[in-house]
Short mmCIF file of C-alpha atoms in Angstrom, two decimals:
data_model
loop_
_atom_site.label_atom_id
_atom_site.label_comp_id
_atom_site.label_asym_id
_atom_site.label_seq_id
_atom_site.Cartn_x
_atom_site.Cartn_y
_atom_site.Cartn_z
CA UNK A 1 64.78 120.52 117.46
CA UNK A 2 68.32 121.09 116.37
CA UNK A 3 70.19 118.12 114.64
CA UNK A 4 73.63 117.40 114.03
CA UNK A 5 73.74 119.23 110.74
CA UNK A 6 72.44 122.61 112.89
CA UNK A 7 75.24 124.86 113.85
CA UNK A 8 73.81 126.45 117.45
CA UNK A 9 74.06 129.76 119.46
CA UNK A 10 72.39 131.66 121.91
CA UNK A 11 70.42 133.51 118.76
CA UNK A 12 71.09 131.68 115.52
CA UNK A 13 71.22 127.89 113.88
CA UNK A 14 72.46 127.49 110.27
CA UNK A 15 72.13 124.21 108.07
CA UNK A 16 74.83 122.78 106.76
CA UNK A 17 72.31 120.63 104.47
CA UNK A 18 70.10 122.43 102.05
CA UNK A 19 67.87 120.14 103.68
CA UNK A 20 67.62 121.73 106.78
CA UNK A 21 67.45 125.44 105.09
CA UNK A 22 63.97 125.74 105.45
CA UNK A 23 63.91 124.60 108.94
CA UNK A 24 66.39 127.10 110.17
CA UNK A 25 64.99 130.09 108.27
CA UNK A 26 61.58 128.74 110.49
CA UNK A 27 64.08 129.07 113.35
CA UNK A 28 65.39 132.49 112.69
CA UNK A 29 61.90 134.10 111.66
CA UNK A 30 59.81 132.99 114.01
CA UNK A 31 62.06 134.49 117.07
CA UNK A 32 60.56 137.78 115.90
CA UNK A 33 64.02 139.05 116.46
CA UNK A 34 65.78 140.95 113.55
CA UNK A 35 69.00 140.54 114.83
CA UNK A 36 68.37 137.06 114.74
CA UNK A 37 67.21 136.96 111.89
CA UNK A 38 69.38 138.79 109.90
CA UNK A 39 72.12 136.31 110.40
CA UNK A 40 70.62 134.01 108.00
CA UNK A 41 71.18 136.57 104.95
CA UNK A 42 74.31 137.27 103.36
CA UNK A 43 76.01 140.50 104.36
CA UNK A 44 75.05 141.55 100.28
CA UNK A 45 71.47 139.89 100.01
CA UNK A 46 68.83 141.00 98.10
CA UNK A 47 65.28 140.84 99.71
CA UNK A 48 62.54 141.49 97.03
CA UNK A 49 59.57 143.22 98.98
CA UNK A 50 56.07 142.74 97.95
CA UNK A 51 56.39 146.15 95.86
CA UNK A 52 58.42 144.42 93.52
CA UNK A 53 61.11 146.65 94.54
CA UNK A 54 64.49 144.89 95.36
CA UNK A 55 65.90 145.64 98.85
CA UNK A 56 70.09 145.28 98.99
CA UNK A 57 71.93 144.41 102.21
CA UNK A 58 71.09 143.52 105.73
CA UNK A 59 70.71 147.33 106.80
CA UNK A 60 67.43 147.70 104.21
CA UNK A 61 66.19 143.85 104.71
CA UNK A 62 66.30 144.85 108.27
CA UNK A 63 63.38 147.25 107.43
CA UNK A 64 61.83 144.90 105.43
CA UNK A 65 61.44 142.11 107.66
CA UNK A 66 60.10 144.49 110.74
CA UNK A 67 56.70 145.10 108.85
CA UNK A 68 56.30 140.69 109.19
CA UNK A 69 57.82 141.11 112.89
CA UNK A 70 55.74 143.37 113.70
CA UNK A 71 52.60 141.43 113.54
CA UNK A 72 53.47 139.18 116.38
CA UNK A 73 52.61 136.20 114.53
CA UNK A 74 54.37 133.38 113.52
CA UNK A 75 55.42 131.95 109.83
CA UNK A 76 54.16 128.57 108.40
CA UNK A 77 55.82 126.84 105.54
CA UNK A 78 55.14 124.69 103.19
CA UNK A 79 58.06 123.52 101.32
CA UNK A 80 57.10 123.10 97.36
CA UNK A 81 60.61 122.54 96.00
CA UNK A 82 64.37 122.79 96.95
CA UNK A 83 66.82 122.48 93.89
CA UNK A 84 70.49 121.67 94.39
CA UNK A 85 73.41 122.54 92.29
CA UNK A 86 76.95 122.61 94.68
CA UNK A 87 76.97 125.35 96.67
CA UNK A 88 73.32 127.20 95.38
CA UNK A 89 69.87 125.78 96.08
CA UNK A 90 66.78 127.25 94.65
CA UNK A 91 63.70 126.96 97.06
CA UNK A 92 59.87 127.28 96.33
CA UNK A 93 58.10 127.47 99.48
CA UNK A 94 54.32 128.68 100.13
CA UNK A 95 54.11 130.63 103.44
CA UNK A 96 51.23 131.90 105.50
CA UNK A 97 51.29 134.54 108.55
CA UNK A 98 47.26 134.15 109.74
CA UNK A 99 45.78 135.04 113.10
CA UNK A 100 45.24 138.29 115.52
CA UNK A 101 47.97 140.78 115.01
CA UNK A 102 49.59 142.28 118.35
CA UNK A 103 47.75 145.26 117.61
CA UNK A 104 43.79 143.12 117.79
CA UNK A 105 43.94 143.21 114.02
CA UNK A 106 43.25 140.08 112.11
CA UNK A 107 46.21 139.00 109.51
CA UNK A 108 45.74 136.95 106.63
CA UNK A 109 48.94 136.80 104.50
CA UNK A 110 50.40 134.55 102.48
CA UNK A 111 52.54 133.59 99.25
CA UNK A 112 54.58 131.59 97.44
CA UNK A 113 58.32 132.04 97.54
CA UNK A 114 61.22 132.15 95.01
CA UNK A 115 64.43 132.03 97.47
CA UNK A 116 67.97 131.31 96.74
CA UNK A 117 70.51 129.82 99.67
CA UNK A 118 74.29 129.46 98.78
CA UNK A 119 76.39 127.53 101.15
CA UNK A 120 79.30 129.60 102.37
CA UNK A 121 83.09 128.91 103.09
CA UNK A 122 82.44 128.05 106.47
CA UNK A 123 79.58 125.35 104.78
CA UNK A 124 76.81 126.97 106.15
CA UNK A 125 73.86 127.77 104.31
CA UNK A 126 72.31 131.33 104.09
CA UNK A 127 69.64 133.16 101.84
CA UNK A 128 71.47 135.31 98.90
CA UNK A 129 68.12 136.27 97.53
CA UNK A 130 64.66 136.47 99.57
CA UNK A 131 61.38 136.68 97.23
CA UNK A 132 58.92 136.19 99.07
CA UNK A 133 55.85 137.26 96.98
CA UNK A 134 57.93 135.75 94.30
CA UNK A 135 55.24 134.23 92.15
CA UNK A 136 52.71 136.98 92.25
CA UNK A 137 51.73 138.83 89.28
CA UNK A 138 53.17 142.50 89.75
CA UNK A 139 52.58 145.56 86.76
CA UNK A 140 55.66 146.56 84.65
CA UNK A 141 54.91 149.60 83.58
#
């Protein structure tokens, strides 16, 4: 359901309440539509991918986000935290992705999040920074 604070189109609703970020970026992911989904990032975003490895711009998180599309499946959220400061908001969200796979495969994924939404001029909120696998344990070295 859209509220009032949802900004609506034929492909895309923002928040204009940090509130309601995690519900649209449920909206946007779950259409399984880049496109789509790609209007919740800022044109310079940075997507962290599960490598560790820090992906820059909507043209390389497009690439990211197709291996999650591709699965068919859709993306359930827990939200653990939202933190407000003006125009930032730091989110902590555990996800899952669980079921059989377009493909017959069965998918089990899941994490816990370390996301940052900034609320633009027009005073919609969008993701700046997208790490999804942010609180796993990666090498560094």
């Amino acid at each position: 359901m859209i509220g009032q604070n949802f900004v609506e189109s034929s492909v895309y609703s923002l928040s204009k309440t940090p509130e309601g970020i995690v519900d649209s970026f449920l909206a946007h992911m779950n259409s399984f539509h880049t496109e789509t989904m790609l209007r919740f990032y800022e044109e310079d975003a940075i997507f962290i991918n599960d490598n560790g490895e820090p992906r820059r711009g909507r043209l390389e998180i497009a690439r990211e986000l197709d291996c999650f599309f591709k699965f068919g499946l859709p993306i359930k959220i827990t939200t653990r935290n939202v933190y407000v400061d003006g125009n930032l908001a730091s989110l902590i969200l555990g996800w899952s992705i669980a079921g059989i796979a377009n493909n017959g495969e069965k998918i089990c994924m899941r994490g816990t999040s370390n996301d940052y939404a900034k609320r633009g001029t027009d005073g919609y909120w969008r993701y700046w920074f997208e790490n999804p696998f942010g609180v796993q344990v990666r090498s560094l070295f």
